[in-house]
Amino acid sequence: MTKNKIWLATGNRNKVKEAAEVLAPYGIRLEHFPLERVEIQADDPADIAIYSLSMVKEDLPICVEDAGVSLDRWGGFPGPYSSYVLERLGNHGILKLMEGESKRKAYYVSVIAYRDTSGVRIFRGVVDGEIAHSIRGAHGFGYDPIFIPSEGDGRTFGEMEDAEKNAISHRARAFRALAEWLTQI
Ligand code: ITT
């Protein structure tokens, strides 16, 4: 059941761009399905993604991705509240709350809920890192200018080209897992 075209339902074009670049080498084309997601409140991003996916009634091979950043020092917050926190505080506000804090470990999580005629499947990706002391870089989106991946060279995702972020990002890992599953069956 190899698929060479799938849809990503999202209101965020950056996600589509990043995911499309990851899927292309597998011969899978990604189409944008514009959707302003209504997000339920849940601890597990898989539950949030599955709910959003259930709102899409079209009979297409389609997925929803729920992502977020979690800070160890804050017990995993904001996690599923990442959009809300970014909207209300912005990266400046987060840095202000983190002022003087030496424990800055964080991780990004991406969870994809994918549906086709065989049902719904979940794919996950994680990238570890830490919160920077200042906002750096104009690439990427969201939390990227304050997130320094552990596997990098000290730059934030905001300071990296798309391809560099895609080599190690949570989203790339989740979409590679999806692509491997799609091309193996
Ligand atoms: P959709 O819900 O429409 O897919 P969104 O941007 O709201 O788009 P999420 O709910 O998955 O997506 O993301 C939660 C927040 O985390 C949101 O503020 C994003 O900007 C941020 N975020 C997600 N992935 C990110 C990434 O790779 N880099 C930086 N910030 C990210």
PDB file of C-alpha atoms and ligand atoms in Angstrom:
ATOM      1  CA  MET A   1       0.000   0.000   0.000  1.00  0.00           C
ATOM      2  CA  THR A   2       2.744   2.430  -0.934  1.00  0.00           C
ATOM      3  CA  LYS A   3       1.524   6.029  -1.023  1.00  0.00           C
ATOM      4  CA  ASN A   4       3.212   8.618  -3.205  1.00  0.00           C
ATOM      5  CA  LYS A   5       1.010  11.513  -2.139  1.00  0.00           C
ATOM      6  CA  ILE A   6      -0.303  12.352   1.312  1.00  0.00           C
ATOM      7  CA  TRP A   7      -1.835  15.429   2.958  1.00  0.00           C
ATOM      8  CA  LEU A   8      -0.899  17.325   6.102  1.00  0.00           C
ATOM      9  CA  ALA A   9      -3.803  19.129   7.777  1.00  0.00           C
ATOM     10  CA  THR A  10      -2.443  22.228   9.486  1.00  0.00           C
ATOM     11  CA  GLY A  11      -2.655  25.986   9.645  1.00  0.00           C
ATOM     12  CA  ASN A  12       1.127  26.206   9.806  1.00  0.00           C
ATOM     13  CA  ARG A  13       2.893  26.347   6.428  1.00  0.00           C
ATOM     14  CA  ASN A  14       6.318  25.990   8.052  1.00  0.00           C
ATOM     15  CA  LYS A  15       5.351  22.497   9.113  1.00  0.00           C
ATOM     16  CA  VAL A  16       4.361  21.603   5.551  1.00  0.00           C
ATOM     17  CA  LYS A  17       7.650  22.918   4.172  1.00  0.00           C
ATOM     18  CA  GLU A  18       9.773  21.014   6.673  1.00  0.00           C
ATOM     19  CA  ALA A  19       7.788  17.786   6.364  1.00  0.00           C
ATOM     20  CA  ALA A  20       7.733  17.952   2.539  1.00  0.00           C
ATOM     21  CA  GLU A  21      11.531  18.145   2.477  1.00  0.00           C
ATOM     22  CA  VAL A  22      11.771  15.082   4.702  1.00  0.00           C
ATOM     23  CA  LEU A  23       9.313  13.028   2.638  1.00  0.00           C
ATOM     24  CA  ALA A  24      10.672  13.949  -0.814  1.00  0.00           C
ATOM     25  CA  PRO A  25      13.651  11.536  -0.764  1.00  0.00           C
ATOM     26  CA  TYR A  26      11.182   8.699  -0.101  1.00  0.00           C
ATOM     27  CA  GLY A  27       9.271   9.619  -3.262  1.00  0.00           C
ATOM     28  CA  ILE A  28       6.322  10.899  -1.211  1.00  0.00           C
ATOM     29  CA  ARG A  29       4.752  14.241  -2.108  1.00  0.00           C
ATOM     30  CA  LEU A  30       3.163  16.224   0.685  1.00  0.00           C
ATOM     31  CA  GLU A  31       0.145  18.416   0.008  1.00  0.00           C
ATOM     32  CA  HIS A  32      -1.114  21.117   2.345  1.00  0.00           C
ATOM     33  CA  PHE A  33      -4.660  20.595   3.627  1.00  0.00           C
ATOM     34  CA  PRO A  34      -5.464  23.985   5.206  1.00  0.00           C
ATOM     35  CA  LEU A  35      -7.000  23.487   8.627  1.00  0.00           C
ATOM     36  CA  GLU A  36      -7.325  25.737  11.671  1.00  0.00           C
ATOM     37  CA  ARG A  37      -6.988  23.015  14.244  1.00  0.00           C
ATOM     38  CA  VAL A  38      -9.179  22.939  17.321  1.00  0.00           C
ATOM     39  CA  GLU A  39      -6.922  21.463  19.979  1.00  0.00           C
ATOM     40  CA  ILE A  40      -8.367  19.540  22.891  1.00  0.00           C
ATOM     41  CA  GLN A  41      -6.629  19.691  26.257  1.00  0.00           C
ATOM     42  CA  ALA A  42      -4.716  16.458  26.883  1.00  0.00           C
ATOM     43  CA  ASP A  43      -1.326  15.406  28.243  1.00  0.00           C
ATOM     44  CA  ASP A  44      -0.512  13.065  25.394  1.00  0.00           C
ATOM     45  CA  PRO A  45       0.010  14.878  22.076  1.00  0.00           C
ATOM     46  CA  ALA A  46      -1.186  11.703  20.335  1.00  0.00           C
ATOM     47  CA  ASP A  47      -4.669  12.244  21.795  1.00  0.00           C
ATOM     48  CA  ILE A  48      -4.611  15.844  20.558  1.00  0.00           C
ATOM     49  CA  ALA A  49      -3.486  14.820  17.068  1.00  0.00           C
ATOM     50  CA  ILE A  50      -6.039  11.984  16.854  1.00  0.00           C
ATOM     51  CA  TYR A  51      -8.837  14.349  17.826  1.00  0.00           C
ATOM     52  CA  SER A  52      -7.795  16.940  15.223  1.00  0.00           C
ATOM     53  CA  LEU A  53      -7.565  14.207  12.607  1.00  0.00           C
ATOM     54  CA  SER A  54     -11.081  13.032  13.456  1.00  0.00           C
ATOM     55  CA  MET A  55     -12.340  16.511  12.510  1.00  0.00           C
ATOM     56  CA  VAL A  56     -11.118  15.978   8.936  1.00  0.00           C
ATOM     57  CA  LYS A  57     -13.811  14.070   7.094  1.00  0.00           C
ATOM     58  CA  GLU A  58     -12.144  13.845   3.664  1.00  0.00           C
ATOM     59  CA  ASP A  59     -11.324  10.383   2.428  1.00  0.00           C
ATOM     60  CA  LEU A  60      -7.622  11.003   1.740  1.00  0.00           C
ATOM     61  CA  PRO A  61      -4.354   9.610   3.095  1.00  0.00           C
ATOM     62  CA  ILE A  62      -3.903  12.446   5.578  1.00  0.00           C
ATOM     63  CA  CYS A  63      -2.126  13.333   8.786  1.00  0.00           C
ATOM     64  CA  VAL A  64      -2.105  15.880  11.585  1.00  0.00           C
ATOM     65  CA  GLU A  65       1.021  16.689  13.549  1.00  0.00           C
ATOM     66  CA  ASP A  66       1.002  17.961  17.110  1.00  0.00           C
ATOM     67  CA  ALA A  67       4.257  19.423  18.361  1.00  0.00           C
ATOM     68  CA  GLY A  68       5.500  21.241  21.394  1.00  0.00           C
ATOM     69  CA  VAL A  69       8.433  22.085  23.580  1.00  0.00           C
ATOM     70  CA  SER A  70       8.895  20.780  27.136  1.00  0.00           C
ATOM     71  CA  LEU A  71      11.200  22.218  29.793  1.00  0.00           C
ATOM     72  CA  ASP A  72      12.627  19.797  32.355  1.00  0.00           C
ATOM     73  CA  ARG A  73      12.810  22.533  35.012  1.00  0.00           C
ATOM     74  CA  TRP A  74       9.101  23.196  34.546  1.00  0.00           C
ATOM     75  CA  GLY A  75       8.042  19.537  34.745  1.00  0.00           C
ATOM     76  CA  GLY A  76       7.522  19.301  30.995  1.00  0.00           C
ATOM     77  CA  PHE A  77       5.529  22.541  30.690  1.00  0.00           C
ATOM     78  CA  PRO A  78       4.472  24.015  28.281  1.00  0.00           C
ATOM     79  CA  GLY A  79       4.223  20.728  26.275  1.00  0.00           C
ATOM     80  CA  PRO A  80       0.627  20.572  25.030  1.00  0.00           C
ATOM     81  CA  TYR A  81       0.213  24.252  25.951  1.00  0.00           C
ATOM     82  CA  SER A  82       3.066  25.372  23.702  1.00  0.00           C
ATOM     83  CA  SER A  83       0.892  27.427  21.333  1.00  0.00           C
ATOM     84  CA  TYR A  84      -0.835  29.214  24.194  1.00  0.00           C
ATOM     85  CA  VAL A  85       2.418  30.031  25.999  1.00  0.00           C
ATOM     86  CA  LEU A  86       4.099  31.274  22.849  1.00  0.00           C
ATOM     87  CA  GLU A  87       1.097  33.400  21.994  1.00  0.00           C
ATOM     88  CA  ARG A  88       0.845  34.933  25.474  1.00  0.00           C
ATOM     89  CA  LEU A  89       4.488  35.207  26.532  1.00  0.00           C
ATOM     90  CA  GLY A  90       6.498  34.934  23.359  1.00  0.00           C
ATOM     91  CA  ASN A  91      10.117  33.856  23.407  1.00  0.00           C
ATOM     92  CA  HIS A  92      11.034  37.062  25.264  1.00  0.00           C
ATOM     93  CA  GLY A  93       8.629  36.214  28.084  1.00  0.00           C
ATOM     94  CA  ILE A  94       9.955  32.681  28.387  1.00  0.00           C
ATOM     95  CA  LEU A  95      13.537  33.921  28.569  1.00  0.00           C
ATOM     96  CA  LYS A  96      12.504  36.389  31.232  1.00  0.00           C
ATOM     97  CA  LEU A  97      10.958  33.619  33.355  1.00  0.00           C
ATOM     98  CA  MET A  98      14.144  31.569  32.860  1.00  0.00           C
ATOM     99  CA  GLU A  99      16.437  34.410  33.940  1.00  0.00           C
ATOM    100  CA  GLY A 100      19.128  33.200  36.357  1.00  0.00           C
ATOM    101  CA  GLU A 101      18.068  29.588  35.784  1.00  0.00           C
ATOM    102  CA  SER A 102      20.979  27.238  35.093  1.00  0.00           C
ATOM    103  CA  LYS A 103      18.864  24.111  34.453  1.00  0.00           C
ATOM    104  CA  ARG A 104      17.802  24.790  30.870  1.00  0.00           C
ATOM    105  CA  LYS A 105      17.278  21.304  29.425  1.00  0.00           C
ATOM    106  CA  ALA A 106      14.331  21.007  27.082  1.00  0.00           C
ATOM    107  CA  TYR A 107      13.022  18.809  24.326  1.00  0.00           C
ATOM    108  CA  TYR A 108      10.734  19.128  21.348  1.00  0.00           C
ATOM    109  CA  VAL A 109       8.209  16.414  20.628  1.00  0.00           C
ATOM    110  CA  SER A 110       6.361  15.761  17.395  1.00  0.00           C
ATOM    111  CA  VAL A 111       3.501  13.314  17.126  1.00  0.00           C
ATOM    112  CA  ILE A 112       1.859  12.483  13.825  1.00  0.00           C
ATOM    113  CA  ALA A 113      -1.551  10.861  13.574  1.00  0.00           C
ATOM    114  CA  TYR A 114      -1.825   9.442  10.046  1.00  0.00           C
ATOM    115  CA  ARG A 115      -4.975   7.942   8.547  1.00  0.00           C
ATOM    116  CA  ASP A 116      -5.626   5.968   5.398  1.00  0.00           C
ATOM    117  CA  THR A 117      -7.889   3.084   4.473  1.00  0.00           C
ATOM    118  CA  SER A 118      -5.973   0.820   6.868  1.00  0.00           C
ATOM    119  CA  GLY A 119      -6.819   3.002   9.887  1.00  0.00           C
ATOM    120  CA  VAL A 120      -4.956   5.465  12.113  1.00  0.00           C
ATOM    121  CA  ARG A 121      -1.303   5.129  13.120  1.00  0.00           C
ATOM    122  CA  ILE A 122       0.907   7.233  15.381  1.00  0.00           C
ATOM    123  CA  PHE A 123       4.531   8.236  14.730  1.00  0.00           C
ATOM    124  CA  ARG A 124       6.736  10.163  17.172  1.00  0.00           C
ATOM    125  CA  GLY A 125       9.957  12.125  17.058  1.00  0.00           C
ATOM    126  CA  VAL A 126      11.963  13.842  19.793  1.00  0.00           C
ATOM    127  CA  VAL A 127      14.984  16.142  19.866  1.00  0.00           C
ATOM    128  CA  ASP A 128      16.813  17.060  23.066  1.00  0.00           C
ATOM    129  CA  GLY A 129      18.320  20.445  23.685  1.00  0.00           C
ATOM    130  CA  GLU A 130      18.337  23.451  25.925  1.00  0.00           C
ATOM    131  CA  ILE A 131      16.848  26.905  26.141  1.00  0.00           C
ATOM    132  CA  ALA A 132      19.238  29.628  24.984  1.00  0.00           C
ATOM    133  CA  HIS A 133      19.976  32.750  27.030  1.00  0.00           C
ATOM    134  CA  SER A 134      18.918  35.047  24.203  1.00  0.00           C
ATOM    135  CA  ILE A 135      16.872  35.008  21.017  1.00  0.00           C
ATOM    136  CA  ARG A 136      19.124  34.005  18.127  1.00  0.00           C
ATOM    137  CA  GLY A 137      18.423  33.539  14.432  1.00  0.00           C
ATOM    138  CA  ALA A 138      15.645  34.285  12.000  1.00  0.00           C
ATOM    139  CA  HIS A 139      15.139  30.842  10.458  1.00  0.00           C
ATOM    140  CA  GLY A 140      12.425  28.397  11.408  1.00  0.00           C
ATOM    141  CA  PHE A 141       9.445  29.490  13.482  1.00  0.00           C
ATOM    142  CA  GLY A 142       7.931  29.373  16.956  1.00  0.00           C
ATOM    143  CA  TYR A 143      10.458  28.417  19.609  1.00  0.00           C
ATOM    144  CA  ASP A 144      13.315  27.860  17.152  1.00  0.00           C
ATOM    145  CA  PRO A 145      15.247  31.067  18.052  1.00  0.00           C
ATOM    146  CA  ILE A 146      15.550  29.934  21.705  1.00  0.00           C
ATOM    147  CA  PHE A 147      16.072  26.183  21.228  1.00  0.00           C
ATOM    148  CA  ILE A 148      19.630  24.809  21.003  1.00  0.00           C
ATOM    149  CA  PRO A 149      19.622  21.133  19.934  1.00  0.00           C
ATOM    150  CA  SER A 150      22.113  18.943  21.825  1.00  0.00           C
ATOM    151  CA  GLU A 151      23.321  17.299  18.614  1.00  0.00           C
ATOM    152  CA  GLY A 152      24.272  20.624  17.034  1.00  0.00           C
ATOM    153  CA  ASP A 153      27.193  22.992  17.427  1.00  0.00           C
ATOM    154  CA  GLY A 154      25.636  25.418  19.888  1.00  0.00           C
ATOM    155  CA  ARG A 155      23.494  27.293  17.370  1.00  0.00           C
ATOM    156  CA  THR A 156      19.745  27.564  17.886  1.00  0.00           C
ATOM    157  CA  PHE A 157      17.379  26.035  15.320  1.00  0.00           C
ATOM    158  CA  GLY A 158      16.674  29.645  14.403  1.00  0.00           C
ATOM    159  CA  GLU A 159      20.286  29.997  13.276  1.00  0.00           C
ATOM    160  CA  MET A 160      20.165  26.868  11.090  1.00  0.00           C
ATOM    161  CA  GLU A 161      19.125  26.393   7.484  1.00  0.00           C
ATOM    162  CA  ASP A 162      16.073  24.175   6.952  1.00  0.00           C
ATOM    163  CA  ALA A 163      18.224  21.218   5.932  1.00  0.00           C
ATOM    164  CA  GLU A 164      20.252  21.422   9.144  1.00  0.00           C
ATOM    165  CA  LYS A 165      17.132  21.512  11.307  1.00  0.00           C
ATOM    166  CA  ASN A 166      15.654  18.678   9.253  1.00  0.00           C
ATOM    167  CA  ALA A 167      18.676  16.459   9.859  1.00  0.00           C
ATOM    168  CA  ILE A 168      17.858  16.211  13.570  1.00  0.00           C
ATOM    169  CA  SER A 169      14.491  17.763  14.376  1.00  0.00           C
ATOM    170  CA  HIS A 170      11.583  16.137  16.202  1.00  0.00           C
ATOM    171  CA  ARG A 171       9.379  16.716  13.141  1.00  0.00           C
ATOM    172  CA  ALA A 172      11.895  15.201  10.719  1.00  0.00           C
ATOM    173  CA  ARG A 173      12.224  12.127  12.941  1.00  0.00           C
ATOM    174  CA  ALA A 174       8.480  11.618  13.144  1.00  0.00           C
ATOM    175  CA  PHE A 175       7.999  12.124   9.382  1.00  0.00           C
ATOM    176  CA  ARG A 176      10.903   9.798   8.570  1.00  0.00           C
ATOM    177  CA  ALA A 177       9.246   7.126  10.718  1.00  0.00           C
ATOM    178  CA  LEU A 178       6.006   7.691   8.802  1.00  0.00           C
ATOM    179  CA  ALA A 179       7.832   7.578   5.451  1.00  0.00           C
ATOM    180  CA  GLU A 180       9.595   4.346   6.360  1.00  0.00           C
ATOM    181  CA  TRP A 181       6.318   2.743   7.309  1.00  0.00           C
ATOM    182  CA  LEU A 182       4.626   4.023   4.142  1.00  0.00           C
ATOM    183  CA  THR A 183       7.351   2.759   1.854  1.00  0.00           C
ATOM    184  CA  GLN A 184       7.712  -0.639   3.541  1.00  0.00           C
ATOM    185  CA  ILE A 185       4.134  -1.799   3.253  1.00  0.00           C
TER     186      ILE A 185
HETATM  187  P1  ITT B   1      -1.210  23.495  13.589  1.00  0.00           P
HETATM  188  O1  ITT B   1      -1.817  23.242  14.939  1.00  0.00           O
HETATM  189  O2  ITT B   1      -2.124  24.237  12.683  1.00  0.00           O
HETATM  190  O3  ITT B   1      -0.656  22.263  12.940  1.00  0.00           O
HETATM  191  P2  ITT B   1       0.686  25.016  15.172  1.00  0.00           P
HETATM  192  O4  ITT B   1       1.839  25.879  14.815  1.00  0.00           O
HETATM  193  O5  ITT B   1      -0.358  25.580  16.096  1.00  0.00           O
HETATM  194  O6  ITT B   1       0.048  24.473  13.811  1.00  0.00           O
HETATM  195  P3  ITT B   1       1.350  22.936  17.143  1.00  0.00           P
HETATM  196  O7  ITT B   1       0.106  23.095  17.938  1.00  0.00           O
HETATM  197  O8  ITT B   1       1.772  21.542  16.816  1.00  0.00           O
HETATM  198  O9  ITT B   1       1.256  23.674  15.746  1.00  0.00           O
HETATM  199  O10 ITT B   1       2.569  23.662  17.822  1.00  0.00           O
HETATM  200  C1  ITT B   1       2.534  24.122  19.155  1.00  0.00           C
HETATM  201  C2  ITT B   1       3.455  25.310  19.304  1.00  0.00           C
HETATM  202  O11 ITT B   1       4.800  24.855  19.221  1.00  0.00           O
HETATM  203  C3  ITT B   1       3.268  26.390  18.263  1.00  0.00           C
HETATM  204  O12 ITT B   1       3.359  27.641  18.919  1.00  0.00           O
HETATM  205  C4  ITT B   1       4.443  26.217  17.328  1.00  0.00           C
HETATM  206  O13 ITT B   1       4.888  27.448  16.809  1.00  0.00           O
HETATM  207  C5  ITT B   1       5.495  25.576  18.243  1.00  0.00           C
HETATM  208  N1  ITT B   1       6.313  24.647  17.455  1.00  0.00           N
HETATM  209  C6  ITT B   1       5.920  23.462  16.938  1.00  0.00           C
HETATM  210  N2  ITT B   1       6.904  22.906  16.219  1.00  0.00           N
HETATM  211  C7  ITT B   1       7.932  23.769  16.274  1.00  0.00           C
HETATM  212  C8  ITT B   1       9.206  23.792  15.696  1.00  0.00           C
HETATM  213  O14 ITT B   1       9.644  22.819  14.903  1.00  0.00           O
HETATM  214  N3  ITT B   1       9.990  24.827  15.939  1.00  0.00           N
HETATM  215  C9  ITT B   1       9.561  25.838  16.732  1.00  0.00           C
HETATM  216  N4  ITT B   1       8.381  25.917  17.303  1.00  0.00           N
HETATM  217  C10 ITT B   1       7.552  24.882  17.072  1.00  0.00           C
END
